[in-house]
């Protein structure tokens, strides 16, 4: 057993092994989690958590699944935060500056405090991607925000009441659908499939006995 | 940061051999070698870990011990506890599960004009889809074809795939990619729009499409956004604990339970889509898992109890590269894309002991052999591991490749002080995927009329082993299909009187089978809470 540290969940003290993540420490303390627990591996954003270490005034944020406990850590989980999600029709919106003004006008109230960036559990430059969104530079906004897990901690800290993850979500969809270069070989292949080009080939394969399929599979040529 | 002296010594050997190893292209194993390796080392072949089912449609068949307990477990309710006469929800299509398959099904059902609702025990997007990193297959390059894709998948699955399902998977694949693109999913592309594609284990053509190493997350968050844009109701933190049938024996809804308040609710539906996902959190054979918190085989239990057959429920996929160190990420997925980009598997002595792009079952068995009988593993707090030599990637493709192509991996290890650009990482197989599941026809329907299924809960599409990138593909292809078919069918269904009589029949079967159990199922969530003198 590794050394024990003192951790305070919602103000209440528990002693837990120092090797555990915050999520594991809650379970060690006896919590059966329903909220605030998803992929347990840093991809889903379910376990947004804020904490302070006694003696340090800085309020920190993290994902409980991928952050180790520390001695004298005061922890509060944020299993839900009411972000604003604008509803839109992806077929009808266009990647213009106006669409952000229309759907997320509050982004223009950003005061440049950088609290969002400081709070990001993924270490992203959140304020920068909001700046790109303000200017309608959706490709840059998409790239800068790509690793966002939508945990929402940035928005809890924002004096302008911006729902940053949702702004970035819109930017990425606009970029993926309208701005990214079109893939021609995909259209061509779908056209070929629809015209029945591969039917005979596939029927032939599906009709072959296993021994012949094994022969084909074991001797197939593998692209370098 | 590796502070353990044994690890440090071994890293020196890995570094010393790196220049030589990088020039190697270890030969692929022959069919016979693979056969012997699998039978000796793959967890699916440990007979003592499986149990014969005593009741139900698969009676006499074998499944993992942990699954047998749940399939033959007690329902959480009796028929008498639920008032079916006043449903809380009444919809055309009820989708159970808020992952990639369920969301795709809901979108297509909505597109087809159905009144559709999603019920999910956690949040929409809390699903294995969100955690899929490496990519999605589709044969859309000139040197490739759906037939080539079929051959790779059929062979990789040990020639056991259900042919009509596999045909659908490969022929609908390019359209699935286009559908996602048109929803705004950002695939990695060259400036001229050509998809950037790589190999996965067992592929003969480079057909792995990706969105960096957040492929599943990018797909899932886009699908979720689309579900919300369409105002499709999502009843979250609510599990399904039983399916409801009507007096004609058709599936006609589900009994729901609020995960927080435990309130029971009734959802009536003309058709139901089961999209509950996998089973990694059952930790078969004590393995760690790469799966999300809710992966507890609920769909298998619900469908089995209602009379649906399972196909290949005894075949599981152990992803060869789960994180073996540090302990905080034990079992977490290290995407196959790391190997696609050129990192090789290296043992404690610095030897490249296998071709890194064998199929997953073969790779996992080979790593287990290296760490057991061959004694070439590196000791870790949880057991053993071998190296995945990530610095090779930038030696092959140049500096900056890791940050650009696998940023999530860099971040995951970086949080624990390991810079994967400079240091190799320790890996060991982790429970990753349920190859088998509920049997369906190519219109997505199970043995039970009006009960459709899609995603990881389905069995047969991949045979006995799945290739990388064919699961993200199957959840889209078969999720869409289930949504289209279920909503079409709903147009002609008139639901009879609702009943839970199959529960009584099931209980009788348990009794007749001599099964006296205190296990309640479906399991819903794993139990990780430490019980310290609790009441």
PDB file of N, CA and C in Angstrom, chain A residues 165-201:
ATOM      1  N   UNK A 165     -17.292  25.469 -25.485  1.00  0.00           N
ATOM      2  CA  UNK A 165     -17.271  24.179 -26.200  1.00  0.00           C
ATOM      3  C   UNK A 165     -18.301  24.116 -27.334  1.00  0.00           C
ATOM      4  N   UNK A 166     -19.434  24.769 -27.134  1.00  0.00           N
ATOM      5  CA  UNK A 166     -20.466  24.729 -28.169  1.00  0.00           C
ATOM      6  C   UNK A 166     -20.096  25.619 -29.356  1.00  0.00           C
ATOM      7  N   UNK A 167     -19.428  26.722 -29.076  1.00  0.00           N
ATOM      8  CA  UNK A 167     -18.939  27.589 -30.153  1.00  0.00           C
ATOM      9  C   UNK A 167     -17.960  26.797 -31.024  1.00  0.00           C
ATOM     10  N   UNK A 168     -17.054  26.079 -30.348  1.00  0.00           N
ATOM     11  CA  UNK A 168     -16.052  25.302 -31.074  1.00  0.00           C
ATOM     12  C   UNK A 168     -16.688  24.155 -31.848  1.00  0.00           C
ATOM     13  N   UNK A 169     -17.716  23.567 -31.261  1.00  0.00           N
ATOM     14  CA  UNK A 169     -18.423  22.465 -31.942  1.00  0.00           C
ATOM     15  C   UNK A 169     -18.991  22.952 -33.271  1.00  0.00           C
ATOM     16  N   UNK A 170     -19.634  24.116 -33.235  1.00  0.00           N
ATOM     17  CA  UNK A 170     -20.193  24.693 -34.463  1.00  0.00           C
ATOM     18  C   UNK A 170     -19.078  24.970 -35.475  1.00  0.00           C
ATOM     19  N   UNK A 171     -17.974  25.533 -34.986  1.00  0.00           N
ATOM     20  CA  UNK A 171     -16.871  25.856 -35.901  1.00  0.00           C
ATOM     21  C   UNK A 171     -16.328  24.592 -36.574  1.00  0.00           C
ATOM     22  N   UNK A 172     -16.197  23.523 -35.799  1.00  0.00           N
ATOM     23  CA  UNK A 172     -15.657  22.284 -36.375  1.00  0.00           C
ATOM     24  C   UNK A 172     -16.603  21.701 -37.411  1.00  0.00           C
ATOM     25  N   UNK A 173     -17.894  21.761 -37.129  1.00  0.00           N
ATOM     26  CA  UNK A 173     -18.845  21.210 -38.113  1.00  0.00           C
ATOM     27  C   UNK A 173     -18.864  22.062 -39.384  1.00  0.00           C
ATOM     28  N   UNK A 174     -18.797  23.372 -39.210  1.00  0.00           N
ATOM     29  CA  UNK A 174     -18.751  24.249 -40.393  1.00  0.00           C
ATOM     30  C   UNK A 174     -17.498  23.945 -41.209  1.00  0.00           C
ATOM     31  N   UNK A 175     -16.390  23.753 -40.503  1.00  0.00           N
ATOM     32  CA  UNK A 175     -15.140  23.473 -41.193  1.00  0.00           C
ATOM     33  C   UNK A 175     -15.199  22.117 -41.898  1.00  0.00           C
ATOM     34  N   UNK A 176     -15.654  21.105 -41.171  1.00  0.00           N
ATOM     35  CA  UNK A 176     -15.702  19.759 -41.745  1.00  0.00           C
ATOM     36  C   UNK A 176     -16.625  19.687 -42.945  1.00  0.00           C
ATOM     37  N   UNK A 177     -17.758  20.359 -42.857  1.00  0.00           N
ATOM     38  CA  UNK A 177     -18.741  20.247 -43.936  1.00  0.00           C
ATOM     39  C   UNK A 177     -18.474  21.193 -45.106  1.00  0.00           C
ATOM     40  N   UNK A 178     -18.123  22.450 -44.786  1.00  0.00           N
ATOM     41  CA  UNK A 178     -18.090  23.459 -45.857  1.00  0.00           C
ATOM     42  C   UNK A 178     -16.701  23.909 -46.284  1.00  0.00           C
ATOM     43  N   UNK A 179     -15.747  23.906 -45.349  1.00  0.00           N
ATOM     44  CA  UNK A 179     -14.459  24.518 -45.665  1.00  0.00           C
ATOM     45  C   UNK A 179     -13.374  23.516 -46.037  1.00  0.00           C
ATOM     46  N   UNK A 180     -13.421  22.327 -45.473  1.00  0.00           N
ATOM     47  CA  UNK A 180     -12.397  21.322 -45.783  1.00  0.00           C
ATOM     48  C   UNK A 180     -12.512  20.962 -47.264  1.00  0.00           C
ATOM     49  N   UNK A 181     -11.363  20.645 -47.914  1.00  0.00           N
ATOM     50  CA  UNK A 181     -11.422  20.325 -49.342  1.00  0.00           C
ATOM     51  C   UNK A 181     -12.298  19.096 -49.606  1.00  0.00           C
ATOM     52  N   UNK A 182     -13.020  19.119 -50.692  1.00  0.00           N
ATOM     53  CA  UNK A 182     -13.941  18.028 -51.017  1.00  0.00           C
ATOM     54  C   UNK A 182     -13.164  16.792 -51.464  1.00  0.00           C
ATOM     55  N   UNK A 183     -13.672  15.626 -51.082  1.00  0.00           N
ATOM     56  CA  UNK A 183     -12.990  14.375 -51.426  1.00  0.00           C
ATOM     57  C   UNK A 183     -13.645  13.741 -52.651  1.00  0.00           C
ATOM     58  N   UNK A 184     -12.976  13.825 -53.789  1.00  0.00           N
ATOM     59  CA  UNK A 184     -13.564  13.309 -55.026  1.00  0.00           C
ATOM     60  C   UNK A 184     -13.551  11.782 -55.107  1.00  0.00           C
ATOM     61  N   UNK A 185     -12.453  11.171 -54.613  1.00  0.00           N
ATOM     62  CA  UNK A 185     -12.381   9.712 -54.770  1.00  0.00           C
ATOM     63  C   UNK A 185     -13.478   8.992 -53.999  1.00  0.00           C
ATOM     64  N   UNK A 186     -13.984   9.654 -52.958  1.00  0.00           N
ATOM     65  CA  UNK A 186     -15.094   9.069 -52.190  1.00  0.00           C
ATOM     66  C   UNK A 186     -16.361   9.043 -53.060  1.00  0.00           C
ATOM     67  N   UNK A 187     -16.659  10.164 -53.708  1.00  0.00           N
ATOM     68  CA  UNK A 187     -17.829  10.226 -54.590  1.00  0.00           C
ATOM     69  C   UNK A 187     -17.736   9.194 -55.709  1.00  0.00           C
ATOM     70  N   UNK A 188     -16.527   9.083 -56.267  1.00  0.00           N
ATOM     71  CA  UNK A 188     -16.354   8.154 -57.393  1.00  0.00           C
ATOM     72  C   UNK A 188     -16.613   6.711 -56.962  1.00  0.00           C
ATOM     73  N   UNK A 189     -16.089   6.369 -55.778  1.00  0.00           N
ATOM     74  CA  UNK A 189     -16.280   4.992 -55.303  1.00  0.00           C
ATOM     75  C   UNK A 189     -17.753   4.705 -55.012  1.00  0.00           C
ATOM     76  N   UNK A 190     -18.446   5.664 -54.418  1.00  0.00           N
ATOM     77  CA  UNK A 190     -19.865   5.452 -54.118  1.00  0.00           C
ATOM     78  C   UNK A 190     -20.638   5.259 -55.427  1.00  0.00           C
ATOM     79  N   UNK A 191     -20.279   6.058 -56.413  1.00  0.00           N
ATOM     80  CA  UNK A 191     -20.896   5.948 -57.729  1.00  0.00           C
ATOM     81  C   UNK A 191     -20.677   4.539 -58.319  1.00  0.00           C
ATOM     82  N   UNK A 192     -19.448   4.062 -58.212  1.00  0.00           N
ATOM     83  CA  UNK A 192     -19.123   2.714 -58.721  1.00  0.00           C
ATOM     84  C   UNK A 192     -19.922   1.633 -58.002  1.00  0.00           C
ATOM     85  N   UNK A 193     -20.008   1.777 -56.679  1.00  0.00           N
ATOM     86  CA  UNK A 193     -20.753   0.771 -55.902  1.00  0.00           C
ATOM     87  C   UNK A 193     -22.223   0.792 -56.300  1.00  0.00           C
ATOM     88  N   UNK A 194     -22.770   1.999 -56.408  1.00  0.00           N
ATOM     89  CA  UNK A 194     -24.182   2.108 -56.769  1.00  0.00           C
ATOM     90  C   UNK A 194     -24.469   1.580 -58.171  1.00  0.00           C
ATOM     91  N   UNK A 195     -23.471   1.685 -59.042  1.00  0.00           N
ATOM     92  CA  UNK A 195     -23.687   1.200 -60.409  1.00  0.00           C
ATOM     93  C   UNK A 195     -23.482  -0.313 -60.512  1.00  0.00           C
ATOM     94  N   UNK A 196     -23.135  -0.935 -59.385  1.00  0.00           N
ATOM     95  CA  UNK A 196     -23.034  -2.398 -59.387  1.00  0.00           C
ATOM     96  C   UNK A 196     -21.686  -2.951 -59.806  1.00  0.00           C
ATOM     97  N   UNK A 197     -20.675  -2.084 -59.885  1.00  0.00           N
ATOM     98  CA  UNK A 197     -19.374  -2.517 -60.384  1.00  0.00           C
ATOM     99  C   UNK A 197     -18.769  -3.677 -59.594  1.00  0.00           C
ATOM    100  N   UNK A 198     -19.031  -3.749 -58.299  1.00  0.00           N
ATOM    101  CA  UNK A 198     -18.360  -4.773 -57.473  1.00  0.00           C
ATOM    102  C   UNK A 198     -19.249  -5.972 -57.168  1.00  0.00           C
ATOM    103  N   UNK A 199     -20.460  -5.955 -57.706  1.00  0.00           N
ATOM    104  CA  UNK A 199     -21.415  -7.016 -57.363  1.00  0.00           C
ATOM    105  C   UNK A 199     -20.893  -8.410 -57.676  1.00  0.00           C
ATOM    106  N   UNK A 200     -20.417  -8.599 -58.915  1.00  0.00           N
ATOM    107  CA  UNK A 200     -19.971  -9.929 -59.333  1.00  0.00           C
ATOM    108  C   UNK A 200     -18.800 -10.409 -58.488  1.00  0.00           C
ATOM    109  N   UNK A 201     -17.868  -9.482 -58.276  1.00  0.00           N
ATOM    110  CA  UNK A 201     -16.679  -9.788 -57.491  1.00  0.00           C
ATOM    111  C   UNK A 201     -17.061 -10.249 -56.077  1.00  0.00           C
TER     112      UNK A 201
END
